[in-house]
mmCIF file of C-alpha atoms and ligand atoms in Angstrom:
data_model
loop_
_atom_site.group_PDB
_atom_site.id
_atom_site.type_symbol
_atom_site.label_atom_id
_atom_site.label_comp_id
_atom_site.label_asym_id
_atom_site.label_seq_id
_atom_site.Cartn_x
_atom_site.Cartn_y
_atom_site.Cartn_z
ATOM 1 C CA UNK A 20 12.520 23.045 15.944
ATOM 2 C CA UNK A 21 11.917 19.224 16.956
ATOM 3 C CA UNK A 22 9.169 17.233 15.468
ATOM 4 C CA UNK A 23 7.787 13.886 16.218
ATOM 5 C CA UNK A 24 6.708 11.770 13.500
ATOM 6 C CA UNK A 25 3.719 8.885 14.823
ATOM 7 C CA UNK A 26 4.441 6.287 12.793
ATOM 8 C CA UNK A 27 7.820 6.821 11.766
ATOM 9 C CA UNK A 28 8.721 3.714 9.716
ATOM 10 C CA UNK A 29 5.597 3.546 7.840
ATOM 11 C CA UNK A 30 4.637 4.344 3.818
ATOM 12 C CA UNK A 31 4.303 7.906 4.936
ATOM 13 C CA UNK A 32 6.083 9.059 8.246
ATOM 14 C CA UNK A 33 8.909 7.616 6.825
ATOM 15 C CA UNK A 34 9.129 9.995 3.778
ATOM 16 C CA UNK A 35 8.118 12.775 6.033
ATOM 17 C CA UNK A 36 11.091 11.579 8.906
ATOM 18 C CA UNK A 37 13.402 11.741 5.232
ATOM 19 C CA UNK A 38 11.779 15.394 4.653
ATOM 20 C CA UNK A 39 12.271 16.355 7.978
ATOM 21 C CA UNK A 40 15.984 15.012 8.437
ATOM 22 C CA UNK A 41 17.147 16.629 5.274
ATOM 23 C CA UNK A 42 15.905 19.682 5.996
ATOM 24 C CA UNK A 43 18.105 19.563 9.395
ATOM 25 C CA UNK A 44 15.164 19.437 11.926
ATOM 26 C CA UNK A 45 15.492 17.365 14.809
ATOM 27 C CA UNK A 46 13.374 14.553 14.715
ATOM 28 C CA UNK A 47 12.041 12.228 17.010
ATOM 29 C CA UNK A 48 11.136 8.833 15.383
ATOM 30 C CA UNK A 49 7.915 7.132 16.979
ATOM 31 C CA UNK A 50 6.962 3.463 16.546
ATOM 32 C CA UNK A 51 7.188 0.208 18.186
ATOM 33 C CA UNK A 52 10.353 -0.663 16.100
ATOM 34 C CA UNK A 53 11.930 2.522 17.760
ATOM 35 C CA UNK A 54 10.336 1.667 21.609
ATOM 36 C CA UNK A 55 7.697 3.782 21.855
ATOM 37 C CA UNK A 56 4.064 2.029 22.035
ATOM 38 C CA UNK A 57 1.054 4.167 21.139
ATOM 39 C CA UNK A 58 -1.501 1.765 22.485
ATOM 40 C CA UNK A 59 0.174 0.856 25.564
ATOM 41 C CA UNK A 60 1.727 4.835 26.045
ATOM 42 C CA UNK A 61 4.801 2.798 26.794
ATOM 43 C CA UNK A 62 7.797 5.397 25.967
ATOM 44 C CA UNK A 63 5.042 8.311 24.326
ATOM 45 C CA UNK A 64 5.138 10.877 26.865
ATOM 46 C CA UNK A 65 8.951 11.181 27.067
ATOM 47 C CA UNK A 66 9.943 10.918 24.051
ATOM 48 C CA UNK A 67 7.943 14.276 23.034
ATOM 49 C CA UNK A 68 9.886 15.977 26.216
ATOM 50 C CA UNK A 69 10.924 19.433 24.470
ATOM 51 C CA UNK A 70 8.842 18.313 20.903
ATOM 52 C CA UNK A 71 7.241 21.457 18.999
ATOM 53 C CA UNK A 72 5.158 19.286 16.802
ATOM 54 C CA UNK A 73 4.227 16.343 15.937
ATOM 55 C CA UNK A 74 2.903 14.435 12.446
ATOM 56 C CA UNK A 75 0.782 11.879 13.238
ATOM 57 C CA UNK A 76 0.786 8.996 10.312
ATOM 58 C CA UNK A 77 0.621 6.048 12.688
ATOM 59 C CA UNK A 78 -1.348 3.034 11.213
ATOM 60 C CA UNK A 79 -2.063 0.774 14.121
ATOM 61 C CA UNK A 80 -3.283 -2.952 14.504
ATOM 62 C CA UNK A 81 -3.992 -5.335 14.421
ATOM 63 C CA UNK A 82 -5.469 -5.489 11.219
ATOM 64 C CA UNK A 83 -6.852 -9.126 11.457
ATOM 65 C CA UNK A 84 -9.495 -8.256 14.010
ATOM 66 C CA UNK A 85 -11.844 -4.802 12.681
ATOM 67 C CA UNK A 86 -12.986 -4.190 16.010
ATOM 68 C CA UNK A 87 -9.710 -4.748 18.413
ATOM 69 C CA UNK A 88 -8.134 -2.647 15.639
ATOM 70 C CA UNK A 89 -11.170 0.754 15.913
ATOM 71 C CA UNK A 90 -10.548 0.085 20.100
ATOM 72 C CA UNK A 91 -6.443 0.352 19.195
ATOM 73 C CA UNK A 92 -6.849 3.284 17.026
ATOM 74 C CA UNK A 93 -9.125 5.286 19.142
ATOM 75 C CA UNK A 94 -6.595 4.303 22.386
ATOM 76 C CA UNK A 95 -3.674 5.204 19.974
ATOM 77 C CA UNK A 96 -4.710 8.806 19.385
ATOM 78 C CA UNK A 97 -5.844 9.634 22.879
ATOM 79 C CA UNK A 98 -2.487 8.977 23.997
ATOM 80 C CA UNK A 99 -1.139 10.973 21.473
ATOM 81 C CA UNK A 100 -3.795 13.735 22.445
ATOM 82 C CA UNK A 101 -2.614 13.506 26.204
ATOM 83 C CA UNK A 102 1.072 13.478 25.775
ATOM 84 C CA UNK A 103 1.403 16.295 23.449
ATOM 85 C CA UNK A 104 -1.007 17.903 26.007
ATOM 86 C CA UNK A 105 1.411 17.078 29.200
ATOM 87 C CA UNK A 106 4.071 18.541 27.164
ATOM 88 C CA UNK A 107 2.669 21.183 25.491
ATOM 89 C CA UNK A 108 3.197 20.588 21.940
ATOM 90 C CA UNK A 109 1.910 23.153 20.025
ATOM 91 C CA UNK A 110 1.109 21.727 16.920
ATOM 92 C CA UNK A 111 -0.420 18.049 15.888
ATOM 93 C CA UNK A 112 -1.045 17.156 11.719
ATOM 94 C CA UNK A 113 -2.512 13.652 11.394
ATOM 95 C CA UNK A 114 -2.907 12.021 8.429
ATOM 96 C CA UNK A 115 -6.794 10.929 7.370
ATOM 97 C CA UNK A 116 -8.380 9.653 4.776
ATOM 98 C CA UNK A 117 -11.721 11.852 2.504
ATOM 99 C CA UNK A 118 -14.656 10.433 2.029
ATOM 100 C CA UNK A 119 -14.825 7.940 5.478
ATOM 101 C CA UNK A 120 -17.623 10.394 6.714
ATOM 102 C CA UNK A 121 -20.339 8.825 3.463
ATOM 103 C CA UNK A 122 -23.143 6.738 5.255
ATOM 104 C CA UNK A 123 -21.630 3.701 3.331
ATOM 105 C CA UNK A 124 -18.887 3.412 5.602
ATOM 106 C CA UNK A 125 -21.953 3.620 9.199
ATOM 107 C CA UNK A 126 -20.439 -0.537 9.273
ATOM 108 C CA UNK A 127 -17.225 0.099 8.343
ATOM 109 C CA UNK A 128 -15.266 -0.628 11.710
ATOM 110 C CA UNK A 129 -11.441 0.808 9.955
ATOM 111 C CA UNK A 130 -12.865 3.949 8.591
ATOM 112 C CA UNK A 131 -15.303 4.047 11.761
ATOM 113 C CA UNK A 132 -11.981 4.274 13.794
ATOM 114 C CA UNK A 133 -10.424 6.982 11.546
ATOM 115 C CA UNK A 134 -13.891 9.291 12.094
ATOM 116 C CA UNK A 135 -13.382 8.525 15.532
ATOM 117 C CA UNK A 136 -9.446 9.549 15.383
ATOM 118 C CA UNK A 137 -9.969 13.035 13.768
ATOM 119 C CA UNK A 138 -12.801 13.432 16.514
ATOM 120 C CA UNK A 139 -10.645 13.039 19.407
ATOM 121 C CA UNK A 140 -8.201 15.177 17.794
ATOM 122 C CA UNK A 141 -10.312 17.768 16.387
ATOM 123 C CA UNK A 142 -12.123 18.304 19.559
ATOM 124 C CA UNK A 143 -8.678 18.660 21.776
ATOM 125 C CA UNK A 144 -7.281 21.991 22.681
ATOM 126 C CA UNK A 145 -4.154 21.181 20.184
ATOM 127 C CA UNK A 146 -3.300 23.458 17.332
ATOM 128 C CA UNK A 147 -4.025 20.761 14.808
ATOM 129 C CA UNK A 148 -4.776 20.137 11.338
ATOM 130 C CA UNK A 149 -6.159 16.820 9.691
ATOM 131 C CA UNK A 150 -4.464 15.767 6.497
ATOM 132 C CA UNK A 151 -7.093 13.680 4.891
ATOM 133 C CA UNK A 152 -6.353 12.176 1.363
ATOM 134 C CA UNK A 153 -7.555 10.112 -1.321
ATOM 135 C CA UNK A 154 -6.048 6.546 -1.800
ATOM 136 C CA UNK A 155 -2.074 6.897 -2.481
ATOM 137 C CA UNK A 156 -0.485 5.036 -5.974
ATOM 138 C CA UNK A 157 1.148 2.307 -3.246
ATOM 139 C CA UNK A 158 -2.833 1.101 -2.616
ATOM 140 C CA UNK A 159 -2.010 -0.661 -5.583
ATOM 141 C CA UNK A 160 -0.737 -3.639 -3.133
ATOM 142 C CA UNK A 161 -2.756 -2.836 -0.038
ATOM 143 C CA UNK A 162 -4.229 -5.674 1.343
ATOM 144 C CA UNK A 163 -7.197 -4.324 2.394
ATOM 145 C CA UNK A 164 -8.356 -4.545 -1.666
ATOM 146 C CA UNK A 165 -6.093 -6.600 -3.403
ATOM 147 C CA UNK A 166 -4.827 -10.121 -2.775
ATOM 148 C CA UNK A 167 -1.727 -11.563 -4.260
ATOM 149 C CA UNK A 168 -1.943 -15.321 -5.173
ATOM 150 C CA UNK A 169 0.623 -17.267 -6.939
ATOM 151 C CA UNK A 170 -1.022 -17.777 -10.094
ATOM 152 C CA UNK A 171 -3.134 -14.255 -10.100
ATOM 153 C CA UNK A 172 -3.710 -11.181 -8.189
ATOM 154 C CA UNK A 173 -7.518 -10.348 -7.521
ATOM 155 C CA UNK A 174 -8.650 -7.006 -6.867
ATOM 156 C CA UNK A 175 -11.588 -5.159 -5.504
ATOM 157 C CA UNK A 176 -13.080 -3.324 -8.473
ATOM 158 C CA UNK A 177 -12.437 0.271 -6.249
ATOM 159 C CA UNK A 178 -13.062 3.839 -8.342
ATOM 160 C CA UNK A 179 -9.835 5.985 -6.805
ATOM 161 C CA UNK A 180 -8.058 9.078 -7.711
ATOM 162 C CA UNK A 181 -4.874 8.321 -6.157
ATOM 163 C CA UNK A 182 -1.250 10.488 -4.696
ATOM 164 C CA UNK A 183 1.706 9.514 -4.243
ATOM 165 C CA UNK A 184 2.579 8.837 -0.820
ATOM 166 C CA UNK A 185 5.402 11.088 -1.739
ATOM 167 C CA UNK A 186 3.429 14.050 -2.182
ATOM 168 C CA UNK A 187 1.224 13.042 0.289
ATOM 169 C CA UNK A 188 4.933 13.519 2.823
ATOM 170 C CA UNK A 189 5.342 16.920 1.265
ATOM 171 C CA UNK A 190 1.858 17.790 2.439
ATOM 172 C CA UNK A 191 2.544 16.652 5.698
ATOM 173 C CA UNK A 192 5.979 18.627 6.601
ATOM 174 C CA UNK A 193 4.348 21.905 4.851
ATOM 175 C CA UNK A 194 1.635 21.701 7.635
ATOM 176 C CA UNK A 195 3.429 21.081 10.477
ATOM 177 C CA UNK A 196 5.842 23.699 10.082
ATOM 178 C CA UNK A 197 3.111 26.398 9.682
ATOM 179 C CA UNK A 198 0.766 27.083 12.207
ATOM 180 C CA UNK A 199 -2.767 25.993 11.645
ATOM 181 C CA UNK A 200 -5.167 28.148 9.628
ATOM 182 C CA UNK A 201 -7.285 25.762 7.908
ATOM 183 C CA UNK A 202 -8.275 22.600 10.409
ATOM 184 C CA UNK A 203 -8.996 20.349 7.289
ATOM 185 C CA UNK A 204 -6.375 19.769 4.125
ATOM 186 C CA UNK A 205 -8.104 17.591 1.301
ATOM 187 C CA UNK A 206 -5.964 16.263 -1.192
ATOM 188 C CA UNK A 207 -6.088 14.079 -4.531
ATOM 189 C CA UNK A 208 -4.412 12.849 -7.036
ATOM 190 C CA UNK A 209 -4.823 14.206 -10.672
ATOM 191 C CA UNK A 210 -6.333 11.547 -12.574
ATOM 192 C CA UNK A 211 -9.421 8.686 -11.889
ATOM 193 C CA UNK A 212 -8.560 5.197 -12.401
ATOM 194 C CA UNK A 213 -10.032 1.907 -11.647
ATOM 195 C CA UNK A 214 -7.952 -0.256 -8.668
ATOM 196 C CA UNK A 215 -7.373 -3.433 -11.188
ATOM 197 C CA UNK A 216 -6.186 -0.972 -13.885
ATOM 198 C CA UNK A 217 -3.723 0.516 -11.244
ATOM 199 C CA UNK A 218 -2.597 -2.688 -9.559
ATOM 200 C CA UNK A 219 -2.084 -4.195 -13.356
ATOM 201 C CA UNK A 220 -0.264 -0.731 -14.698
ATOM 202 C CA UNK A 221 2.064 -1.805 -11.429
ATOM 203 C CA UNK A 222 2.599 -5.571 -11.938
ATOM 204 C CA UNK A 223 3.396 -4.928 -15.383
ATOM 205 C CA UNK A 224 6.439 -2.141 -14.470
ATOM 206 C CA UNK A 225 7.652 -4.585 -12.194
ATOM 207 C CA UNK A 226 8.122 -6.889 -15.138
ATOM 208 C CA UNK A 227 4.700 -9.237 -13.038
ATOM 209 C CA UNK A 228 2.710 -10.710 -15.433
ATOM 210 C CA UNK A 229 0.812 -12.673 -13.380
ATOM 211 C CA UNK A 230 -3.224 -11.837 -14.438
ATOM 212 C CA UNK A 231 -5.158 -8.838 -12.325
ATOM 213 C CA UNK A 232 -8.617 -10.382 -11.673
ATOM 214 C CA UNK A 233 -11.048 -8.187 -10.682
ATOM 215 C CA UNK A 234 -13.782 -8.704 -7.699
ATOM 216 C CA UNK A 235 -16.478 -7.393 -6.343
ATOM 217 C CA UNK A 236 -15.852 -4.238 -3.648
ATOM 218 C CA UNK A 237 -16.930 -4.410 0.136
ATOM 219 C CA UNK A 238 -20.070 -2.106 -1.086
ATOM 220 C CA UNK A 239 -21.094 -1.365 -4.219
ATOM 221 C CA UNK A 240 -20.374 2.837 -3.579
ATOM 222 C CA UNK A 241 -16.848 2.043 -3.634
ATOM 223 C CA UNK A 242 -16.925 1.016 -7.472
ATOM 224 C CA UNK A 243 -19.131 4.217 -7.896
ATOM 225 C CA UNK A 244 -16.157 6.130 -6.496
ATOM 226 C CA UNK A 245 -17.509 7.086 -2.782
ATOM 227 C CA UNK A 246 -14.169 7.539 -1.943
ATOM 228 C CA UNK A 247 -13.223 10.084 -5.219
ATOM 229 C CA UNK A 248 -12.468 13.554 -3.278
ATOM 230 C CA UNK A 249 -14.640 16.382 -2.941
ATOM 231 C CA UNK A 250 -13.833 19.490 -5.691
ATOM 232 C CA UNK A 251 -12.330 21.577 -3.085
ATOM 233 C CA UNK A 252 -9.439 19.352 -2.986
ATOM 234 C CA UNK A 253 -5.833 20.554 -3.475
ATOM 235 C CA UNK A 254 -4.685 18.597 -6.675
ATOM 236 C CA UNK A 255 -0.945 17.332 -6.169
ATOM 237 C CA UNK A 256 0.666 14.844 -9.052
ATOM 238 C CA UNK A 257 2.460 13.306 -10.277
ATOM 239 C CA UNK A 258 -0.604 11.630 -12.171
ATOM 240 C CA UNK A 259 -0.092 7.406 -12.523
ATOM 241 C CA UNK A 260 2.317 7.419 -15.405
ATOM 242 C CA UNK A 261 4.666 9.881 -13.877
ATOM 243 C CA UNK A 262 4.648 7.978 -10.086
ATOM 244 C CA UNK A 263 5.078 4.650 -12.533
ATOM 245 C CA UNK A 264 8.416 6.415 -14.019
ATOM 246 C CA UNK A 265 9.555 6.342 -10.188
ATOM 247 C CA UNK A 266 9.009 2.893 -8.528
ATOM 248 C CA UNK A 267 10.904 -0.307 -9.422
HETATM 249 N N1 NAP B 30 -2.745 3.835 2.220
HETATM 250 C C1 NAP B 30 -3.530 4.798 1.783
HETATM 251 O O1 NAP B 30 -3.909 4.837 0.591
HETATM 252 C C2 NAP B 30 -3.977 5.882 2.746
HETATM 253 C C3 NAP B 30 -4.749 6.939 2.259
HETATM 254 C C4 NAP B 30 -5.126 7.954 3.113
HETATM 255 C C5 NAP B 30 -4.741 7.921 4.453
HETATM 256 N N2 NAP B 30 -4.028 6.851 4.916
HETATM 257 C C6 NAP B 30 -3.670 6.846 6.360
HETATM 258 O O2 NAP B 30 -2.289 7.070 6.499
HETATM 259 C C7 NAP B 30 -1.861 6.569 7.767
HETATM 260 C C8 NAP B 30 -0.514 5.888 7.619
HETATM 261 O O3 NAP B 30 -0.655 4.780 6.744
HETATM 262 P P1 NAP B 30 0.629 4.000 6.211
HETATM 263 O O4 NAP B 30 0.131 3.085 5.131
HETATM 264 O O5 NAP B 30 1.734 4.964 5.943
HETATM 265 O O6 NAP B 30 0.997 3.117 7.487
HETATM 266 P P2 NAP B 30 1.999 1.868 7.514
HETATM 267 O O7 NAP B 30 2.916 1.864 6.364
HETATM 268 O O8 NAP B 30 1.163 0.659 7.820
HETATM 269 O O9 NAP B 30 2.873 2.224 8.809
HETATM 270 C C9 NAP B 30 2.301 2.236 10.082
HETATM 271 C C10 NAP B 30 3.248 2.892 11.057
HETATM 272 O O10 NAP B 30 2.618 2.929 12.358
HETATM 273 C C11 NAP B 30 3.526 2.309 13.295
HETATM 274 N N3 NAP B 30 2.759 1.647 14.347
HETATM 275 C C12 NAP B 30 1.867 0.637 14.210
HETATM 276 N N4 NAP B 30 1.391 0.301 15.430
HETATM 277 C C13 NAP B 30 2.012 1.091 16.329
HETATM 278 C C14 NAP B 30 1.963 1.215 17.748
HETATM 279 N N5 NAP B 30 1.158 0.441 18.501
HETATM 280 N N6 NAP B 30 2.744 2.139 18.343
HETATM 281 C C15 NAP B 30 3.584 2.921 17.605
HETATM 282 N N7 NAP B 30 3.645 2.881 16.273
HETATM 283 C C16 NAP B 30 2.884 1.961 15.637
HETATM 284 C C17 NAP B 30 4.344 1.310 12.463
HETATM 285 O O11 NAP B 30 5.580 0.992 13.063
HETATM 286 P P3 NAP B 30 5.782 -0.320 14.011
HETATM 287 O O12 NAP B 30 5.108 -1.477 13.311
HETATM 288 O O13 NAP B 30 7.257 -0.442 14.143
HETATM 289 O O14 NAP B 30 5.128 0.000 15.305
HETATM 290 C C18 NAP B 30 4.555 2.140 11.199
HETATM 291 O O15 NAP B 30 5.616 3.057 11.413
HETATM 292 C C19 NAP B 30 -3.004 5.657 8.267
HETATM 293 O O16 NAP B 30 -3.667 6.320 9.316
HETATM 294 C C20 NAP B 30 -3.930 5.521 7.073
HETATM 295 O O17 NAP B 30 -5.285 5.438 7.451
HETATM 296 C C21 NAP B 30 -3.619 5.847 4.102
#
């Protein structure tokens, strides 16, 4: 079986590629680093020539400019959509995020894109399956709520329930190797914690000590936990402690 993986260098598609590889499937690697544009389609269509599936945990820019970056996304994923259509993949997982659909996000032009993405997909004649999760361990560092200074490291003051992008992977390569039965997998972490408490928890086993200051989120639902996943959701650990045990 050969399997694409969108995204292939990334926090996830490259634990899935690692999945994937050592489970001896052939893999085809997808991002600009290995020549293959999704935005332009430069490279797309051929390199999914004989593909059976394909993951789709592509994360594209740019992130400076919200709206270029919903226009990129949306472009991204219809050229996915076409190409596995032209060569009649049979299978596409892509990798979402719960919670994006809550009215606070109507303004929100990055989840706007990502409601957009599982549209496209969703309403395609692929096999697929949408992989949506809660906020992984690594969001710890993500730019989009924390800022690292050289004196301190502020952070949006975000309710999560976070995975590890590692069991997030696992998630991902048990999908795409089945064929769909469920067109929506929700999954969480086991435990609720506040962002700053995360982010410090982190800074602290990486011997930082640098202070975690908290700020105020985008909207005020995200410190009420808008983005906490809905009870349906498969719970996959390891909780924070045990991820901690794992990252240096
Ligand atoms: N972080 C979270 O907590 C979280 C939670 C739930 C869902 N998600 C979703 O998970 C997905 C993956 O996120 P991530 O953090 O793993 O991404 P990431 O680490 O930022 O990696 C993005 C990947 O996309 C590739 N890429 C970017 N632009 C591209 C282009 N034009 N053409 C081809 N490849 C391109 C990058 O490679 P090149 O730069 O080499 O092109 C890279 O391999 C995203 O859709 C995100 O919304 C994230």
């Amino acid at each position: 079986m050969k399997i694409a993986v969108m995204g292939a260098t990334g926090t996830a598609g490259s634990r899935a590629v690692q999945r994937l590889k050592a489970r001896d499937f052939d893999v085809v690697e997808v991002s600009r680093s290995c020549g293959i544009d999704l935005v332009t389609g430069e490279g797309l269509t051929d390199a999914l020539a004989d593909v059976d599936a394909v993951v789709d945990a592509s994360n594209v820019g740019p992130s400076d400019d919200p709206r270029k970056r919903r226009g990129a996304v949306t472009t991204a994923t219809r050229n996915v959509v076409d190409a596995c259509t032209k060569q009649q993949v049979s299978r596409l997982v892509l990798l979402s995020i719960v919670g994006i659909e809550h009215p606070a996000f109507d303004r929100f032009e990055y989840y706007l894109a990502k409601r957009e993405q599982e549209a496209i997909v969703e309403n395609s004649d692929l096999n697929a399956t949408l992989v949506k999760t809660s906020q992984w361990h690594e969001f710890a560092t993500n730019p989009a709520a924390v800022t690292f200074h050289a004196d301190k490291v502020e952070v949006q003051d975000w309710l999560v329930q976070p995975v590890a992008a590692d069991a997030v992977a696992d998630v991902l390569v048990q999908e795409v190797l089945k064929p769909s039965n469920e067109s929506r997998v929700l999954i969480t972490g086991p435990e609720q914690i506040r962002l700053p408490d995360l982010t410090r928890r982190l800074l602290d086993a990486r011997g930082d000590s640098r202070p975690v200051h908290t700020t105020e989120p985008y909207f005020l639902e995200l410190k009420e936990g808008v983005l906490l996943a809905p009870a349906e959701a498969r719970v996959v650990g390891p909780d924070v402690e045990g991820w901690l045990s794992t990252v240096n």
